XYZ file of C-alpha atoms in Angstrom:
514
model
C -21.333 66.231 -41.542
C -22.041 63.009 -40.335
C -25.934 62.247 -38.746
C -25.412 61.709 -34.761
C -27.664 58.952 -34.607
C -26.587 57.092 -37.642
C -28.639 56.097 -40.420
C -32.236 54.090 -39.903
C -31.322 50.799 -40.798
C -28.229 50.780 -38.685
C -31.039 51.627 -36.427
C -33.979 49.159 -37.045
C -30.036 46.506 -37.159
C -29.853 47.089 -33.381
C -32.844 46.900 -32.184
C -33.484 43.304 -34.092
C -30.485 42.185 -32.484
C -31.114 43.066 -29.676
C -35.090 41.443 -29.853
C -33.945 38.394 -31.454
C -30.906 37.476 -29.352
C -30.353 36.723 -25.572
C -27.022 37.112 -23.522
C -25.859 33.454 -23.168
C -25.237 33.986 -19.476
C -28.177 35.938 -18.709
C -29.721 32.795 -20.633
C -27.883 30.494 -17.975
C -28.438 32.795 -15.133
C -32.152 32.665 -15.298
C -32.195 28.763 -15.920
C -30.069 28.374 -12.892
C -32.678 30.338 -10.922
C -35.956 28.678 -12.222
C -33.796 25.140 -11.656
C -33.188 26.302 -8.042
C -37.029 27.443 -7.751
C -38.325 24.426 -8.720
C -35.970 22.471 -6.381
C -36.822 24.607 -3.222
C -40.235 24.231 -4.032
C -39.655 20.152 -4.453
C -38.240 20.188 -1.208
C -40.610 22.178 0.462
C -43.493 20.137 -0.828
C -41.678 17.255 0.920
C -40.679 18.701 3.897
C -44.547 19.941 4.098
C -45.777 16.089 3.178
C -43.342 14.337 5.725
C -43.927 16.479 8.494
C -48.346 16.468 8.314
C -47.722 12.386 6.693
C -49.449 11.202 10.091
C -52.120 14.148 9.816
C -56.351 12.476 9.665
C -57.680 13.491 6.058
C -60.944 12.172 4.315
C -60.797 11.840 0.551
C -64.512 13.888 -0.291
C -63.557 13.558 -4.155
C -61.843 12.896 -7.287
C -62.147 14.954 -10.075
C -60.737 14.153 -13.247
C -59.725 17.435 -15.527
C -59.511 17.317 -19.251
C -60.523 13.508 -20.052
C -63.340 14.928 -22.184
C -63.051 11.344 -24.458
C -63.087 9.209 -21.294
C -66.208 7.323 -19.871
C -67.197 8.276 -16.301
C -67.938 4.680 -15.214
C -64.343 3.536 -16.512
C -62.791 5.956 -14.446
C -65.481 5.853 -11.467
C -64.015 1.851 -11.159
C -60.386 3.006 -10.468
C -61.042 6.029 -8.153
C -64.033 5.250 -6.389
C -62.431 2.474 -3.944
C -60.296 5.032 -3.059
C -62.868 7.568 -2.187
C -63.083 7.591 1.931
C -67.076 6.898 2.184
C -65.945 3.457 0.240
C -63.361 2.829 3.204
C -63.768 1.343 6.771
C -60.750 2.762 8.232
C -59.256 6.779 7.993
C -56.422 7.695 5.629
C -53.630 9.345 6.960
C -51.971 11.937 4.773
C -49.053 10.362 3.231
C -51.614 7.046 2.995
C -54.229 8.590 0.619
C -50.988 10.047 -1.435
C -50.148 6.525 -1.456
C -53.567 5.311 -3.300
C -54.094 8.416 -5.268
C -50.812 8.306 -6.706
C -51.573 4.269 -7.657
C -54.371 5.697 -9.208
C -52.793 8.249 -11.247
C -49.919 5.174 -12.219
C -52.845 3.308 -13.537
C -53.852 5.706 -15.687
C -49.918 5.699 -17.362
C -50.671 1.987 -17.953
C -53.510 2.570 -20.069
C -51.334 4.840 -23.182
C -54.123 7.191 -23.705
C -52.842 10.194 -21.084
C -49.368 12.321 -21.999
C -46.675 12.092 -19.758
C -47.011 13.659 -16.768
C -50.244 13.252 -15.068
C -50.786 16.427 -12.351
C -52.132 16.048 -9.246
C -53.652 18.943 -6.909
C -54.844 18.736 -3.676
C -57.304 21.380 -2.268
C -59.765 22.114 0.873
C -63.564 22.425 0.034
C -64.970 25.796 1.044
C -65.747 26.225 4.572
C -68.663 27.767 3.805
C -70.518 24.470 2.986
C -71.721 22.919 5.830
C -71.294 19.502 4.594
C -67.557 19.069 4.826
C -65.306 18.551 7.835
C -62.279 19.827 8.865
C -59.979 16.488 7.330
C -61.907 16.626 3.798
C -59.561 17.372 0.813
C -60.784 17.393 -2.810
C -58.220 15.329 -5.322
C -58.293 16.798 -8.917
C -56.023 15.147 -11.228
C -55.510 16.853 -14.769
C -54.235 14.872 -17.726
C -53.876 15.171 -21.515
C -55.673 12.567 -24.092
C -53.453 11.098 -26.832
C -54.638 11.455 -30.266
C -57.601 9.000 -30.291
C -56.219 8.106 -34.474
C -52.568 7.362 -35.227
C -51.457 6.340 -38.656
C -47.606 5.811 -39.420
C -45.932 4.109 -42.093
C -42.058 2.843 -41.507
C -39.745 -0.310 -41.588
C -39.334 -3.331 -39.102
C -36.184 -5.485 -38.796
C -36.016 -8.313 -36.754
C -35.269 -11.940 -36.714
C -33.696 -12.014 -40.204
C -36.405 -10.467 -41.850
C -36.945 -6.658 -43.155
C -40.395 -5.375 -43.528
C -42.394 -2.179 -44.636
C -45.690 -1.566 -43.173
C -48.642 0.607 -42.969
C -50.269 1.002 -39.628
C -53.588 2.530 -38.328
C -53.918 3.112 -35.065
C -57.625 3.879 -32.839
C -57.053 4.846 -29.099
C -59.741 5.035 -26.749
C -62.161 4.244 -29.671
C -65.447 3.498 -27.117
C -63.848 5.615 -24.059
C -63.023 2.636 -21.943
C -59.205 2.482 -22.804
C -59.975 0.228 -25.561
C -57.646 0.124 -28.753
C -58.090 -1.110 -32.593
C -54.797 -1.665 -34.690
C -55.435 -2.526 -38.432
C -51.874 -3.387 -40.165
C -49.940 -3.887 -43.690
C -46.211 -5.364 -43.977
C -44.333 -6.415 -46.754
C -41.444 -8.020 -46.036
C -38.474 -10.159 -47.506
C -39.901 -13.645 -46.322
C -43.086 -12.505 -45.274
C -44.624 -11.210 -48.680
C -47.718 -9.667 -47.439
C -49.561 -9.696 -43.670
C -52.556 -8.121 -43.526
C -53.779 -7.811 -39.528
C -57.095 -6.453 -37.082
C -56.944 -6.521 -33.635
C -59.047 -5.001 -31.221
C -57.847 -5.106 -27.261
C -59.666 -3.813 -24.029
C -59.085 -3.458 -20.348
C -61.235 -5.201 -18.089
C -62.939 -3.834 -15.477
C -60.407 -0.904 -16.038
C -57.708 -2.858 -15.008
C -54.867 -1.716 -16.929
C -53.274 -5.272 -15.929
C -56.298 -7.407 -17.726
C -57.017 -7.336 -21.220
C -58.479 -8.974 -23.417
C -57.806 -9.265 -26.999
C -59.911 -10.321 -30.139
C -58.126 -10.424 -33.773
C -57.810 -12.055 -37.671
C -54.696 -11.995 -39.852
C -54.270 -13.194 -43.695
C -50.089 -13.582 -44.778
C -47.969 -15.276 -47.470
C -44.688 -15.718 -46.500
C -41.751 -17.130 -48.449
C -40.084 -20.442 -46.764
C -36.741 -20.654 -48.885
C -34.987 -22.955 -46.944
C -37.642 -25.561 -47.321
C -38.988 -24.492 -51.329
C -42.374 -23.457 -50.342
C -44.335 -20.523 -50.143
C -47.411 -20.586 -46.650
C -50.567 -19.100 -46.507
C -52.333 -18.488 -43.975
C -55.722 -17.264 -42.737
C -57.425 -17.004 -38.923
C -57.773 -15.347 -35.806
C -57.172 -15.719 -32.230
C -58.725 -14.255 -28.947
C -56.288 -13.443 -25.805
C -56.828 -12.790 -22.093
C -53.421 -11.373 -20.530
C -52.960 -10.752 -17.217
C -49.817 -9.559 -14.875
C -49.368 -11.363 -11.191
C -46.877 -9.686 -8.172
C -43.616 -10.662 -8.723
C -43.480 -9.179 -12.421
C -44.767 -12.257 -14.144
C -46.621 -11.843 -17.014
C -49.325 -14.540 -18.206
C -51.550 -15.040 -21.522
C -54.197 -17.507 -22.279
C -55.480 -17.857 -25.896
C -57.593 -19.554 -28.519
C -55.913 -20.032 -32.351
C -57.499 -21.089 -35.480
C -56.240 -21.138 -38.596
C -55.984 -22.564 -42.198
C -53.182 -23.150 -43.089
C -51.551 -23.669 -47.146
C -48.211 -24.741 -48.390
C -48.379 -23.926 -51.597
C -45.782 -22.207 -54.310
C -43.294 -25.273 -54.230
C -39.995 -24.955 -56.350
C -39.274 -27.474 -58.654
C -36.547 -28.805 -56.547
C -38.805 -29.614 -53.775
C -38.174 -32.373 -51.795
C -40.499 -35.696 -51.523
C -41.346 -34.626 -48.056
C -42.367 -31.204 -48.386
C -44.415 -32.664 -51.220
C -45.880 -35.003 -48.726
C -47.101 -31.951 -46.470
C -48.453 -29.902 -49.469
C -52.180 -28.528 -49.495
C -54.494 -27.716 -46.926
C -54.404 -28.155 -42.651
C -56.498 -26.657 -39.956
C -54.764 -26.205 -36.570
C -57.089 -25.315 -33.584
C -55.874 -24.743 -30.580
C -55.122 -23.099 -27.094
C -52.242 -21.656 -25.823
C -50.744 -20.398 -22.469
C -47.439 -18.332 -22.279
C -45.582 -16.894 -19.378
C -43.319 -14.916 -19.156
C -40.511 -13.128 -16.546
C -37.990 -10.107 -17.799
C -35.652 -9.098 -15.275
C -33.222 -7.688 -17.856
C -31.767 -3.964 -17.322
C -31.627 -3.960 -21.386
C -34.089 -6.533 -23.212
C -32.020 -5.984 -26.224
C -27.889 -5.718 -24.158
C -28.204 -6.863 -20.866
C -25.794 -6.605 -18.798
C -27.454 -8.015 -15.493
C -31.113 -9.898 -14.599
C -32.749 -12.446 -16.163
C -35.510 -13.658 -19.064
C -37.573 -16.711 -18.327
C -40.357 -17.721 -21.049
C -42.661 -20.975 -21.250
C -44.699 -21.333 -24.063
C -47.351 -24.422 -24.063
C -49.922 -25.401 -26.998
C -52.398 -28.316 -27.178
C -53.746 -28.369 -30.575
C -56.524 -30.834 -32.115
C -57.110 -32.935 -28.970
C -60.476 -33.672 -27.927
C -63.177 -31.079 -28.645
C -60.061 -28.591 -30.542
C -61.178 -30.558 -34.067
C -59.196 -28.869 -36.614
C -56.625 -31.954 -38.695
C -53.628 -31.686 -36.616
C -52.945 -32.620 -33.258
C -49.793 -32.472 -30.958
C -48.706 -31.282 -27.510
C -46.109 -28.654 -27.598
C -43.703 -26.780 -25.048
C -40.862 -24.579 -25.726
C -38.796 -22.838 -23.062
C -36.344 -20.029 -22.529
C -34.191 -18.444 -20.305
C -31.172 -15.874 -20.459
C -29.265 -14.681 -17.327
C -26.403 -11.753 -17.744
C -24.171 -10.845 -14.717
C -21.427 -7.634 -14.954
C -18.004 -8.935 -15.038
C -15.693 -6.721 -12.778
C -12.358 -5.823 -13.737
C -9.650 -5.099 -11.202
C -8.147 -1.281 -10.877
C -11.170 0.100 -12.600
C -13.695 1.567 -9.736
C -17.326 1.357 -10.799
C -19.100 -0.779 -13.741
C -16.684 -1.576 -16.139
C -18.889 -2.122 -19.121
C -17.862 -5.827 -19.338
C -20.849 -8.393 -19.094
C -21.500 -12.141 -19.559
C -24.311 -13.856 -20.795
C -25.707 -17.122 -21.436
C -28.922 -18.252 -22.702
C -30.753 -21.649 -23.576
C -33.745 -22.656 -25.342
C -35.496 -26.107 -25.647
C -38.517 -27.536 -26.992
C -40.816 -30.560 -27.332
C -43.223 -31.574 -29.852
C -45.778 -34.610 -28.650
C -47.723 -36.316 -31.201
C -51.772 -36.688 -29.684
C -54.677 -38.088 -31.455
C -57.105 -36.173 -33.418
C -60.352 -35.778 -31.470
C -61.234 -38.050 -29.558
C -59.406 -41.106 -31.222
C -56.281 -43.078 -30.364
C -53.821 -43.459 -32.816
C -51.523 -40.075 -32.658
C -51.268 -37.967 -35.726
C -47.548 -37.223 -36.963
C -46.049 -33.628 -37.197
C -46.120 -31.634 -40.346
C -43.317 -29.523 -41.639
C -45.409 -26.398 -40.733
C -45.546 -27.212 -37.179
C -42.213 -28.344 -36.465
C -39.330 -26.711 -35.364
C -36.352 -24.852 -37.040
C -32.961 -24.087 -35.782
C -30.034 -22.286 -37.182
C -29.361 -18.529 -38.367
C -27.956 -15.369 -36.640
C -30.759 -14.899 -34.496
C -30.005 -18.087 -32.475
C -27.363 -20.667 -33.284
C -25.032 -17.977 -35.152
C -22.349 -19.620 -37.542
C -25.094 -22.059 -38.933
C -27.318 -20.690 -42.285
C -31.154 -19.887 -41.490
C -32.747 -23.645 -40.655
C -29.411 -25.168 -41.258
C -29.361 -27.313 -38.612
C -31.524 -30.249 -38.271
C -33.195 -33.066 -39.889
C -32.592 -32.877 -43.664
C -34.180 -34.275 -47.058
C -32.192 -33.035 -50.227
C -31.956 -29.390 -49.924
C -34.704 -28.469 -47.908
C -34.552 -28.680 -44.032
C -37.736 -30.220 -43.150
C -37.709 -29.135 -38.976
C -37.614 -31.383 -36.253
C -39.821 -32.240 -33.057
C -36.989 -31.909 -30.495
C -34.143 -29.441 -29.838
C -32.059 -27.833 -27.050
C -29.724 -25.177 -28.075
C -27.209 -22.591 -25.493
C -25.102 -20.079 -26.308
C -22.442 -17.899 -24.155
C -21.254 -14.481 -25.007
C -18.664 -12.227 -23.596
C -19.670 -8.549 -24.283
C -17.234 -5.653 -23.886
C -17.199 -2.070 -24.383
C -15.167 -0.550 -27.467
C -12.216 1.824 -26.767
C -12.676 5.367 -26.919
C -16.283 5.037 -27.156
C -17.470 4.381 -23.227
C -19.985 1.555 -21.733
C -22.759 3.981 -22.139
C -23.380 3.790 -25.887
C -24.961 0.975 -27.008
C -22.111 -0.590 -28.998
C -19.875 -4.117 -27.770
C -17.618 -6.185 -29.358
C -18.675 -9.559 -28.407
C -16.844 -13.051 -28.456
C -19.452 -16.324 -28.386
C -19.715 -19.809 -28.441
C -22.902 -21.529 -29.173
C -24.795 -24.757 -30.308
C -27.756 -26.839 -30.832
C -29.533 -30.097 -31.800
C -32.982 -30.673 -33.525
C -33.869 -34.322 -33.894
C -36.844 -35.683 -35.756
C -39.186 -38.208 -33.552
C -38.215 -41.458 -34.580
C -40.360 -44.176 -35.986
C -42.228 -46.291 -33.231
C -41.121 -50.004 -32.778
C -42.937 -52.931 -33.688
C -43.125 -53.918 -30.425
C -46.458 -54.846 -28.554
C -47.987 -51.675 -26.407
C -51.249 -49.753 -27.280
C -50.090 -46.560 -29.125
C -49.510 -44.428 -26.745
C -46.773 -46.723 -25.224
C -45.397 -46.578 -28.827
C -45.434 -42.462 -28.463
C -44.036 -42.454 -25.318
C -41.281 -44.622 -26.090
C -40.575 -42.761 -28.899
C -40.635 -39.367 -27.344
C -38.050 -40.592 -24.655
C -35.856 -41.969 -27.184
C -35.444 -38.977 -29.280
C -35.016 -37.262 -26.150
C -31.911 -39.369 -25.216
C -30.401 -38.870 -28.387
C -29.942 -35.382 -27.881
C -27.331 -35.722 -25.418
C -25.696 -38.475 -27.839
C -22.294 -36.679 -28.518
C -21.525 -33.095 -29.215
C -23.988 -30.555 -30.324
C -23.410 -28.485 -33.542
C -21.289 -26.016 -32.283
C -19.533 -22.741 -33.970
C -17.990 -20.026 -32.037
C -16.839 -16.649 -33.355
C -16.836 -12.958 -32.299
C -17.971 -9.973 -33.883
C -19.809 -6.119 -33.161
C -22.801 -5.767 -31.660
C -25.265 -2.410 -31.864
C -28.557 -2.453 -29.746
C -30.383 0.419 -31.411
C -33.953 1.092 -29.195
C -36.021 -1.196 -31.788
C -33.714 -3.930 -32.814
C -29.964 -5.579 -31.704
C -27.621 -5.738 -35.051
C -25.051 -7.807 -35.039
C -21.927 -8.217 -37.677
C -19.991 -11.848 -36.640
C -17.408 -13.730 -37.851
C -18.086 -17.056 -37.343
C -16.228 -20.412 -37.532
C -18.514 -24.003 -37.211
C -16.725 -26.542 -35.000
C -18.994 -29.615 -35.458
C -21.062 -30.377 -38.224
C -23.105 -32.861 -38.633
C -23.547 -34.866 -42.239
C -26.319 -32.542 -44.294
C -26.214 -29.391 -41.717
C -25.613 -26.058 -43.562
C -22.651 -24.107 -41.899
C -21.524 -20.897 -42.246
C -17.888 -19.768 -42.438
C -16.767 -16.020 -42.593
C -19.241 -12.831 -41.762
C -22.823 -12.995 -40.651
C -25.248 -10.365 -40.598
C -27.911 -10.642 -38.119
C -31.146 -8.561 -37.008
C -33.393 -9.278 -34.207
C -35.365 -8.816 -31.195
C -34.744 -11.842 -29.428
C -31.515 -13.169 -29.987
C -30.511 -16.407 -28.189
């Protein structure tokens, strides 16, 4: 006779089914409702805001929920201008949603709160007989980061591969303030060993400063020596309206080529041993670009300026120097197809300068070593040209140059069957470049600095003197979120007499790709 309620673990079956599984559509049903919850209550909360955003209120305070790491005084210098006994005039309601919100986006800026940062608004009891009728209490609740982060992982980016170890402190004195202590081993750079130790100012999330030291070997095979180097640098960065970004800094370092080959060349010879470089530096900076790594519309500006070794800098090199850079992208339309069609155009250009000063206060200008000159050539800018193939040349090794100007223009569309949302392109380019050594001064009469001068504008001329280097090619392109890849096949078109072309399939990583 069979048992009418079947056996127990048939039984004990059923009921962890039914515990441990949900109808799909119930599933979807009560997502749907909670989605259309949250909505009406969105929309109420605005509806509620807009039609009381001309009602009197009077900030009474600011309380700040769960920063239990967090000075007072660092956050007392955001809120308290906001406070209404710090104001002349009243706040309206959607006005002091206006600053308290500004407030709140400040704290994002700082990377020590969780995404998102709650705000509540509330009346003060009635029962006190210091409030008024306008007086709302602010409370704004947030979540500290871990205040110690240590990672470990791989960097790629402008043709070189690295592993590092990284140590992270957040928050370390309550003010904002962050320590990052870093090891890398890379392909060219053998070892990098790095401190820094950055700060808001007057809890401005905008200002910081930044203190830091750094000790690195890296391999320079194009020119058959190895460079060490040792120093440190302090920073003030600051943002301006507009988006601009601007940083003002002190370097010193000691620098040693060292480790040549055997087939070194009498001019990296010339350079080897010891230099000090001190000097200060200003960069700016503009990024308009929907995609820093694939845009497909804005614009990049960059100026970077150094005066090293002139007048009270000391160190035993001296030399102006200026580098700029700018890349503009613009969508290309395509008739019949409504909507962005995936298709984008870019073009980009970089120059640079390097002016020979005195050391000190003296007046006969120092000339450029091989370690502060510039290189040009690789995948990462003129693509179809080896790494520091272009360029002044002695034997094998290029030795840099003190002037250069290079452009590039690339035609980026989608792939088939894979849509202008992914991250992929095929890409078809054109670019080139010169890098000129500053030629030898006349014997002309003029004091020195004529000489320089003269010099300087000559080189300068020669740049436009006949074609650039030139390749052009096409190829795939990947932008993954920490680095653009790009597979090319590339084809030089001019090549000037001791410049190191490249002919077939280049493999290129980067972060900043001209």
């Amino acid at each position: 006779m069979a048992d009418p309620l079947g056996s127990g673990d048939e039984i004990f079956e059923k009921l962890r089914g039914g515990i441990g599984s949900v109808d799909p559509k119930v599933q979807e049903e009560k997502n749907r409702a909670a989605n259309e919850r949250e909505q009406k209550a969105r929309r109420r909360f605005e509806e509620l805001i807009e039609s009381n955003s001309t009602l009197p209120v009077t900030i009474s305070s600011i309380r700040i929920l769960n920063a239990t790491h967090t000075r007072n005084g660092f956050l007392q210098r955001i809120f308290d201008p906001v406070l209404s006994a710090n104001r002349d005039l009243p706040y309206t309601l959607a006005e002091a949603l206006r600053e308290i919100s500004g407030g709140a986006n400040q704290l994002h800026k700082f990377d020590i709160y969780h995404q998102p940062i709650s705000l509540f608004i509330d009346q003060p009891s009635k029962t006190d007989p210091s409030t008024t009728p306008t007086d709302i209490d602010v409370y704004i609740s947030v979540r500290e980061k871990s205040r110690i982060l240590l990672k470990t992982g791989t960097n790629v980016g402008n043709a070189e591969g690295e592993a590092y170890v990284n140590a992270l402190g957040r928050n370390i004195f309550g003010g904002a303030e962050t320590l990052n202590l870093n090891a890398a081993f890379g392909t060219r750079t053998r070892s990098a060993y790095q401190a820094s130790f950055e700060t808001p100012i007057l809890s401005d999330p905008d200002f910081r400063w930044e203190i830091g030291g750094l000790a690195s070997s890296t391999q320079k095979a194009w020119s058959s020596h190895e460079e060490v180097l040792k120093g440190g640098w302090t920073k003030l960065r600051w943002a301006v309206p507009g988006g601009g970004r601007h940083e003002l800094g002190y370097n010193g370092a000691w620098r040693q080529i060292t480790g040549l080959a055997s087939t070194a060349s009498p001019t990296v010879r010339g350079d080897a041993g010891d230099s000090v470089k001190s000097s200060i530096m200003h960069t700016w900076t503009k990024d308009r670009r929907d995609n820093p790594l694939l845009p497909s519309s804005g614009y990049f500006n960059k100026t970077t300026l150094e005066l090293a070794g002139w007048g009270p800098l000391k160190g035993d090199v001296a030399f102006g120097k200026a580098e700029v850079e700018a890349q503009g992208a613009v969508p290309v339309p395509i008739p019949r197809i409504k909507g962005e069609s995936g298709v984008s155009f870019t073009t980009g250009l970089r120059a640079g300068l390097l002016y020979p000063l005195p050391l000190g206060f003296g007046s006969d200008a120092k000339h450029s070593r091989i370690n502060d000159r510039f290189q040009l050539g690789g995948p990462t800018d003129v693509r179809g040209f080896r790494l520091s193939g272009l360029g002044p040349r002695d034997g094998s090794d290029s030795v840099g140059g003190d002037v250069y100007a290079a452009g590039s223009a690339n035609l980026l569309l989608p792939l088939p069957r894979v849509g202008i949302d992914r991250p992929f392109r095929f890409q078809a380019f054109v670019n080139g470049g010169r890098l000129l050594a500053m030629k030898k001064p006349g014997k002309g009469s003029g004091t020195d600095s004529e000489k320089v001068r003269q010099t300087v504008s000559s080189t300068i001329a020669e740049l436009g003197n006949g074609l650039p280097s030139m390749a052009a090619g096409f190829g795939l392109v990947y932008a993954h979120p920490v680095a653009r890849f790009e597979l090319n096949f590339s084809l030089p078109l001019v090549l000037r007499k001791g410049e190191d072309g490249r002919k077939g399939l280049q493999f290129g990583i980067g972060i900043n790709m001209l």
